[in-house]
């Protein structure tokens, strides 16, 4: 099991829950901080002392207060940490729900696991840490399912339709845009048909609901 863990979380109640999980896993050495700047500083200091952390658990969102910070998000922190200790195993523990945002954590920031803050998050966190220690990359199944659905159902044309709708363009204006940018089909009937198919695919009753759903899963 991991020997030294750094927890970065600005909510004390959440910190206590994570600490309980760490203790249940019999991890002997752990620290927790509430600020990303301090987290990066501790990681650098641990490296200099040749006593590095081997697991980082971090939230994504941090509330602003009277103490100014250079690093303002979990993504920024992970990016900076990977520059100084690229091999450090990383778990994101967050309320984030957008599948695209979570997917980016793996593809862009190379995290090893994501745990959603929920009722059973202690058990999920414990399971995720164990799997990561055994060499696994732990991706929530709901994220895998959503991203598979998106990749199989939505292409560049579809994304542009939804993007233009979200900007408030009407179907005749969308038709003009597509024609000017040589994207086909650009006929109004074809656009209307494809929008119907996309709404059905997402289980949306209307265009507004479809746009909201796409925002929720991080498509736009």
mmCIF file of C-alpha atoms in Angstrom:
data_model
loop_
_atom_site.group_PDB
_atom_site.id
_atom_site.type_symbol
_atom_site.label_atom_id
_atom_site.label_comp_id
_atom_site.label_asym_id
_atom_site.label_seq_id
_atom_site.Cartn_x
_atom_site.Cartn_y
_atom_site.Cartn_z
ATOM 1 C CA UNK A 1 0.000 0.000 0.000
ATOM 2 C CA UNK A 2 1.023 3.632 -0.440
ATOM 3 C CA UNK A 3 3.280 4.962 2.304
ATOM 4 C CA UNK A 4 2.931 8.737 2.044
ATOM 5 C CA UNK A 5 -0.143 10.672 0.904
ATOM 6 C CA UNK A 6 -0.939 14.349 0.415
ATOM 7 C CA UNK A 7 -4.590 15.434 0.595
ATOM 8 C CA UNK A 8 -5.628 18.785 -0.903
ATOM 9 C CA UNK A 9 -9.158 19.743 0.137
ATOM 10 C CA UNK A 10 -10.526 23.035 1.467
ATOM 11 C CA UNK A 11 -13.618 21.602 3.178
ATOM 12 C CA UNK A 12 -12.823 20.319 6.669
ATOM 13 C CA UNK A 13 -15.713 17.841 6.719
ATOM 14 C CA UNK A 14 -14.502 16.269 3.480
ATOM 15 C CA UNK A 15 -10.953 16.231 4.823
ATOM 16 C CA UNK A 16 -12.072 14.189 7.810
ATOM 17 C CA UNK A 17 -13.777 11.640 5.579
ATOM 18 C CA UNK A 18 -10.659 11.233 3.456
ATOM 19 C CA UNK A 19 -8.488 10.923 6.558
ATOM 20 C CA UNK A 20 -10.722 8.149 7.875
ATOM 21 C CA UNK A 21 -10.277 6.277 4.600
ATOM 22 C CA UNK A 22 -6.500 6.743 4.723
ATOM 23 C CA UNK A 23 -6.392 5.386 8.270
ATOM 24 C CA UNK A 24 -8.547 2.384 7.326
ATOM 25 C CA UNK A 25 -6.010 1.576 4.603
ATOM 26 C CA UNK A 26 -3.216 1.701 7.213
ATOM 27 C CA UNK A 27 -1.286 4.361 5.310
ATOM 28 C CA UNK A 28 1.304 5.499 7.872
ATOM 29 C CA UNK A 29 2.265 8.962 6.649
ATOM 30 C CA UNK A 30 -0.202 11.551 5.401
ATOM 31 C CA UNK A 31 -0.610 15.317 5.299
ATOM 32 C CA UNK A 32 -3.489 17.522 4.289
ATOM 33 C CA UNK A 33 -3.570 21.124 3.168
ATOM 34 C CA UNK A 34 -6.317 23.524 2.129
ATOM 35 C CA UNK A 35 -4.433 25.507 -0.522
ATOM 36 C CA UNK A 36 -2.969 24.436 -3.856
ATOM 37 C CA UNK A 37 0.118 26.652 -3.536
ATOM 38 C CA UNK A 38 0.995 24.995 -0.244
ATOM 39 C CA UNK A 39 0.392 21.561 -1.759
ATOM 40 C CA UNK A 40 2.889 22.183 -4.552
ATOM 41 C CA UNK A 41 5.393 23.578 -2.056
ATOM 42 C CA UNK A 42 5.104 20.478 0.130
ATOM 43 C CA UNK A 43 5.580 18.173 -2.839
ATOM 44 C CA UNK A 44 8.725 20.037 -3.891
ATOM 45 C CA UNK A 45 10.085 20.009 -0.332
ATOM 46 C CA UNK A 46 9.410 16.287 0.035
ATOM 47 C CA UNK A 47 11.320 15.643 -3.189
ATOM 48 C CA UNK A 48 14.259 17.736 -2.002
ATOM 49 C CA UNK A 49 14.356 15.768 1.250
ATOM 50 C CA UNK A 50 14.227 12.523 -0.754
ATOM 51 C CA UNK A 51 11.012 11.563 0.998
ATOM 52 C CA UNK A 52 8.455 12.074 -1.777
ATOM 53 C CA UNK A 53 4.727 11.531 -1.615
ATOM 54 C CA UNK A 54 3.519 8.535 -3.582
ATOM 55 C CA UNK A 55 -0.164 9.531 -3.779
ATOM 56 C CA UNK A 56 -1.952 12.852 -4.249
ATOM 57 C CA UNK A 57 -5.677 13.195 -3.516
ATOM 58 C CA UNK A 58 -7.085 16.526 -4.680
ATOM 59 C CA UNK A 59 -10.358 18.325 -5.228
ATOM 60 C CA UNK A 60 -10.908 20.419 -8.361
ATOM 61 C CA UNK A 61 -12.625 23.486 -6.899
ATOM 62 C CA UNK A 62 -11.290 25.719 -4.142
ATOM 63 C CA UNK A 63 -13.080 28.693 -2.626
ATOM 64 C CA UNK A 64 -11.338 32.052 -2.725
ATOM 65 C CA UNK A 65 -10.550 33.712 0.587
ATOM 66 C CA UNK A 66 -8.240 36.406 1.978
ATOM 67 C CA UNK A 67 -5.094 34.416 1.141
ATOM 68 C CA UNK A 68 -4.010 35.041 -2.482
ATOM 69 C CA UNK A 69 -3.151 31.943 -4.504
ATOM 70 C CA UNK A 70 -1.188 31.420 -7.707
ATOM 71 C CA UNK A 71 -2.793 28.020 -8.309
ATOM 72 C CA UNK A 72 -6.575 28.249 -8.187
ATOM 73 C CA UNK A 73 -7.874 24.851 -9.279
ATOM 74 C CA UNK A 74 -7.171 21.168 -8.983
ATOM 75 C CA UNK A 75 -6.406 20.967 -12.692
ATOM 76 C CA UNK A 76 -3.763 23.679 -12.385
ATOM 77 C CA UNK A 77 -2.275 21.967 -9.350
ATOM 78 C CA UNK A 78 -2.065 18.581 -11.065
ATOM 79 C CA UNK A 79 -0.468 20.182 -14.116
ATOM 80 C CA UNK A 80 2.217 21.828 -11.966
ATOM 81 C CA UNK A 81 2.785 18.695 -9.895
ATOM 82 C CA UNK A 82 3.329 16.564 -12.997
ATOM 83 C CA UNK A 83 6.136 18.927 -14.026
ATOM 84 C CA UNK A 84 8.123 18.222 -10.858
ATOM 85 C CA UNK A 85 6.988 14.676 -10.061
ATOM 86 C CA UNK A 86 5.413 13.114 -13.160
ATOM 87 C CA UNK A 87 5.231 9.639 -11.632
ATOM 88 C CA UNK A 88 3.105 10.762 -8.653
ATOM 89 C CA UNK A 89 -0.146 8.798 -8.563
ATOM 90 C CA UNK A 90 -3.150 11.119 -8.498
ATOM 91 C CA UNK A 91 -6.786 10.734 -7.460
ATOM 92 C CA UNK A 92 -9.345 13.484 -8.013
ATOM 93 C CA UNK A 93 -12.082 13.581 -5.360
ATOM 94 C CA UNK A 94 -14.741 16.012 -6.531
ATOM 95 C CA UNK A 95 -18.411 16.869 -7.028
ATOM 96 C CA UNK A 96 -17.728 17.332 -10.749
ATOM 97 C CA UNK A 97 -20.401 15.604 -12.857
ATOM 98 C CA UNK A 98 -19.547 16.531 -16.440
ATOM 99 C CA UNK A 99 -18.291 13.433 -18.221
ATOM 100 C CA UNK A 100 -16.199 15.459 -20.689
ATOM 101 C CA UNK A 101 -14.444 17.341 -17.866
ATOM 102 C CA UNK A 102 -13.695 14.082 -16.058
ATOM 103 C CA UNK A 103 -12.517 12.458 -19.290
ATOM 104 C CA UNK A 104 -10.106 15.372 -19.800
ATOM 105 C CA UNK A 105 -8.576 14.675 -16.383
ATOM 106 C CA UNK A 106 -7.322 11.361 -17.736
ATOM 107 C CA UNK A 107 -6.376 12.479 -21.228
ATOM 108 C CA UNK A 108 -4.889 15.897 -20.480
ATOM 109 C CA UNK A 109 -3.781 15.699 -16.851
ATOM 110 C CA UNK A 110 -2.958 11.973 -16.689
ATOM 111 C CA UNK A 111 -4.740 11.301 -13.404
ATOM 112 C CA UNK A 112 -5.021 7.728 -12.181
ATOM 113 C CA UNK A 113 -8.510 7.841 -10.724
ATOM 114 C CA UNK A 114 -11.630 9.895 -10.113
ATOM 115 C CA UNK A 115 -14.063 9.525 -7.210
ATOM 116 C CA UNK A 116 -17.320 11.441 -7.079
ATOM 117 C CA UNK A 117 -18.305 12.950 -3.742
ATOM 118 C CA UNK A 118 -21.487 11.085 -2.844
ATOM 119 C CA UNK A 119 -23.079 8.889 -0.185
ATOM 120 C CA UNK A 120 -20.709 5.952 -0.633
ATOM 121 C CA UNK A 121 -17.653 7.998 -1.522
ATOM 122 C CA UNK A 122 -15.572 6.586 1.350
ATOM 123 C CA UNK A 123 -15.896 3.048 0.030
ATOM 124 C CA UNK A 124 -15.363 4.216 -3.546
ATOM 125 C CA UNK A 125 -12.238 6.136 -2.544
ATOM 126 C CA UNK A 126 -10.842 3.151 -0.660
ATOM 127 C CA UNK A 127 -11.470 0.831 -3.610
ATOM 128 C CA UNK A 128 -9.958 3.310 -6.068
ATOM 129 C CA UNK A 129 -6.793 3.766 -3.999
ATOM 130 C CA UNK A 130 -6.309 0.007 -3.763
ATOM 131 C CA UNK A 131 -6.736 -0.454 -7.512
ATOM 132 C CA UNK A 132 -4.325 2.378 -8.312
ATOM 133 C CA UNK A 133 -1.748 0.886 -5.953
ATOM 134 C CA UNK A 134 -2.062 -2.339 -7.957
ATOM 135 C CA UNK A 135 -1.329 -0.481 -11.178
ATOM 136 C CA UNK A 136 -4.822 0.205 -12.512
ATOM 137 C CA UNK A 137 -6.230 3.377 -14.044
ATOM 138 C CA UNK A 138 -9.672 3.745 -12.464
ATOM 139 C CA UNK A 139 -12.282 5.441 -14.657
ATOM 140 C CA UNK A 140 -15.916 5.620 -13.441
ATOM 141 C CA UNK A 141 -18.142 3.385 -15.562
ATOM 142 C CA UNK A 142 -20.708 6.140 -16.099
ATOM 143 C CA UNK A 143 -18.004 8.313 -17.663
ATOM 144 C CA UNK A 144 -16.938 5.487 -19.967
ATOM 145 C CA UNK A 145 -20.545 4.896 -21.020
ATOM 146 C CA UNK A 146 -21.224 8.581 -21.671
ATOM 147 C CA UNK A 147 -18.057 9.128 -23.698
ATOM 148 C CA UNK A 148 -18.714 5.993 -25.765
ATOM 149 C CA UNK A 149 -22.204 7.252 -26.482
ATOM 150 C CA UNK A 150 -20.922 10.669 -27.509
ATOM 151 C CA UNK A 151 -18.175 9.295 -29.738
ATOM 152 C CA UNK A 152 -20.536 6.902 -31.495
ATOM 153 C CA UNK A 153 -23.475 9.276 -31.930
ATOM 154 C CA UNK A 154 -22.001 12.749 -32.375
ATOM 155 C CA UNK A 155 -19.711 13.975 -35.140
ATOM 156 C CA UNK A 156 -18.292 17.419 -35.979
ATOM 157 C CA UNK A 157 -21.457 18.386 -37.846
ATOM 158 C CA UNK A 158 -23.648 17.469 -34.869
ATOM 159 C CA UNK A 159 -21.490 19.415 -32.453
ATOM 160 C CA UNK A 160 -21.663 22.480 -34.676
ATOM 161 C CA UNK A 161 -25.469 22.260 -34.826
ATOM 162 C CA UNK A 162 -25.710 22.172 -31.042
ATOM 163 C CA UNK A 163 -23.128 24.924 -30.653
ATOM 164 C CA UNK A 164 -25.024 27.232 -33.016
ATOM 165 C CA UNK A 165 -28.316 26.473 -31.282
ATOM 166 C CA UNK A 166 -26.740 27.304 -27.930
ATOM 167 C CA UNK A 167 -25.654 30.662 -29.348
ATOM 168 C CA UNK A 168 -29.287 31.438 -30.149
ATOM 169 C CA UNK A 169 -29.259 30.986 -33.930
ATOM 170 C CA UNK A 170 -32.513 29.984 -35.605
ATOM 171 C CA UNK A 171 -32.655 27.109 -38.074
ATOM 172 C CA UNK A 172 -32.592 29.380 -41.133
ATOM 173 C CA UNK A 173 -29.530 31.151 -39.698
ATOM 174 C CA UNK A 174 -27.887 27.799 -38.998
ATOM 175 C CA UNK A 175 -28.600 26.792 -42.590
ATOM 176 C CA UNK A 176 -26.900 29.939 -43.869
ATOM 177 C CA UNK A 177 -23.884 29.381 -41.614
ATOM 178 C CA UNK A 178 -23.457 25.763 -42.717
ATOM 179 C CA UNK A 179 -23.752 26.709 -46.380
ATOM 180 C CA UNK A 180 -21.167 29.483 -46.011
ATOM 181 C CA UNK A 181 -18.778 27.072 -44.276
ATOM 182 C CA UNK A 182 -19.451 24.255 -46.756
ATOM 183 C CA UNK A 183 -20.862 21.905 -44.152
ATOM 184 C CA UNK A 184 -23.516 19.542 -45.419
ATOM 185 C CA UNK A 185 -26.371 18.957 -45.282
ATOM 186 C CA UNK A 186 -27.414 22.578 -44.834
ATOM 187 C CA UNK A 187 -31.057 22.366 -45.901
ATOM 188 C CA UNK A 188 -33.527 23.389 -43.200
ATOM 189 C CA UNK A 189 -35.418 20.083 -43.412
ATOM 190 C CA UNK A 190 -32.170 18.126 -43.057
ATOM 191 C CA UNK A 191 -31.162 20.245 -40.073
ATOM 192 C CA UNK A 192 -34.547 19.743 -38.440
ATOM 193 C CA UNK A 193 -34.366 15.983 -39.006
ATOM 194 C CA UNK A 194 -30.894 15.709 -37.485
ATOM 195 C CA UNK A 195 -31.872 17.807 -34.471
ATOM 196 C CA UNK A 196 -34.809 15.463 -33.877
ATOM 197 C CA UNK A 197 -32.419 12.500 -33.970
ATOM 198 C CA UNK A 198 -30.005 14.182 -31.555
ATOM 199 C CA UNK A 199 -32.810 15.033 -29.132
ATOM 200 C CA UNK A 200 -33.984 11.424 -29.197
ATOM 201 C CA UNK A 201 -30.429 10.205 -28.645
ATOM 202 C CA UNK A 202 -30.050 12.380 -25.541
ATOM 203 C CA UNK A 203 -33.590 11.826 -24.306
ATOM 204 C CA UNK A 204 -34.329 15.550 -24.572
ATOM 205 C CA UNK A 205 -37.857 16.853 -25.108
ATOM 206 C CA UNK A 206 -36.796 20.053 -26.870
ATOM 207 C CA UNK A 207 -33.742 21.999 -28.037
ATOM 208 C CA UNK A 208 -33.349 23.848 -24.737
ATOM 209 C CA UNK A 209 -33.256 20.587 -22.798
ATOM 210 C CA UNK A 210 -30.782 19.165 -25.317
ATOM 211 C CA UNK A 211 -28.485 22.179 -24.892
ATOM 212 C CA UNK A 212 -28.669 21.897 -21.092
ATOM 213 C CA UNK A 213 -27.825 18.192 -21.291
ATOM 214 C CA UNK A 214 -24.859 18.875 -23.562
ATOM 215 C CA UNK A 215 -23.585 21.495 -21.124
ATOM 216 C CA UNK A 216 -24.022 19.097 -18.212
ATOM 217 C CA UNK A 217 -21.872 16.426 -19.850
ATOM 218 C CA UNK A 218 -19.309 18.978 -20.990
ATOM 219 C CA UNK A 219 -19.915 18.922 -24.739
ATOM 220 C CA UNK A 220 -20.377 22.686 -24.942
#
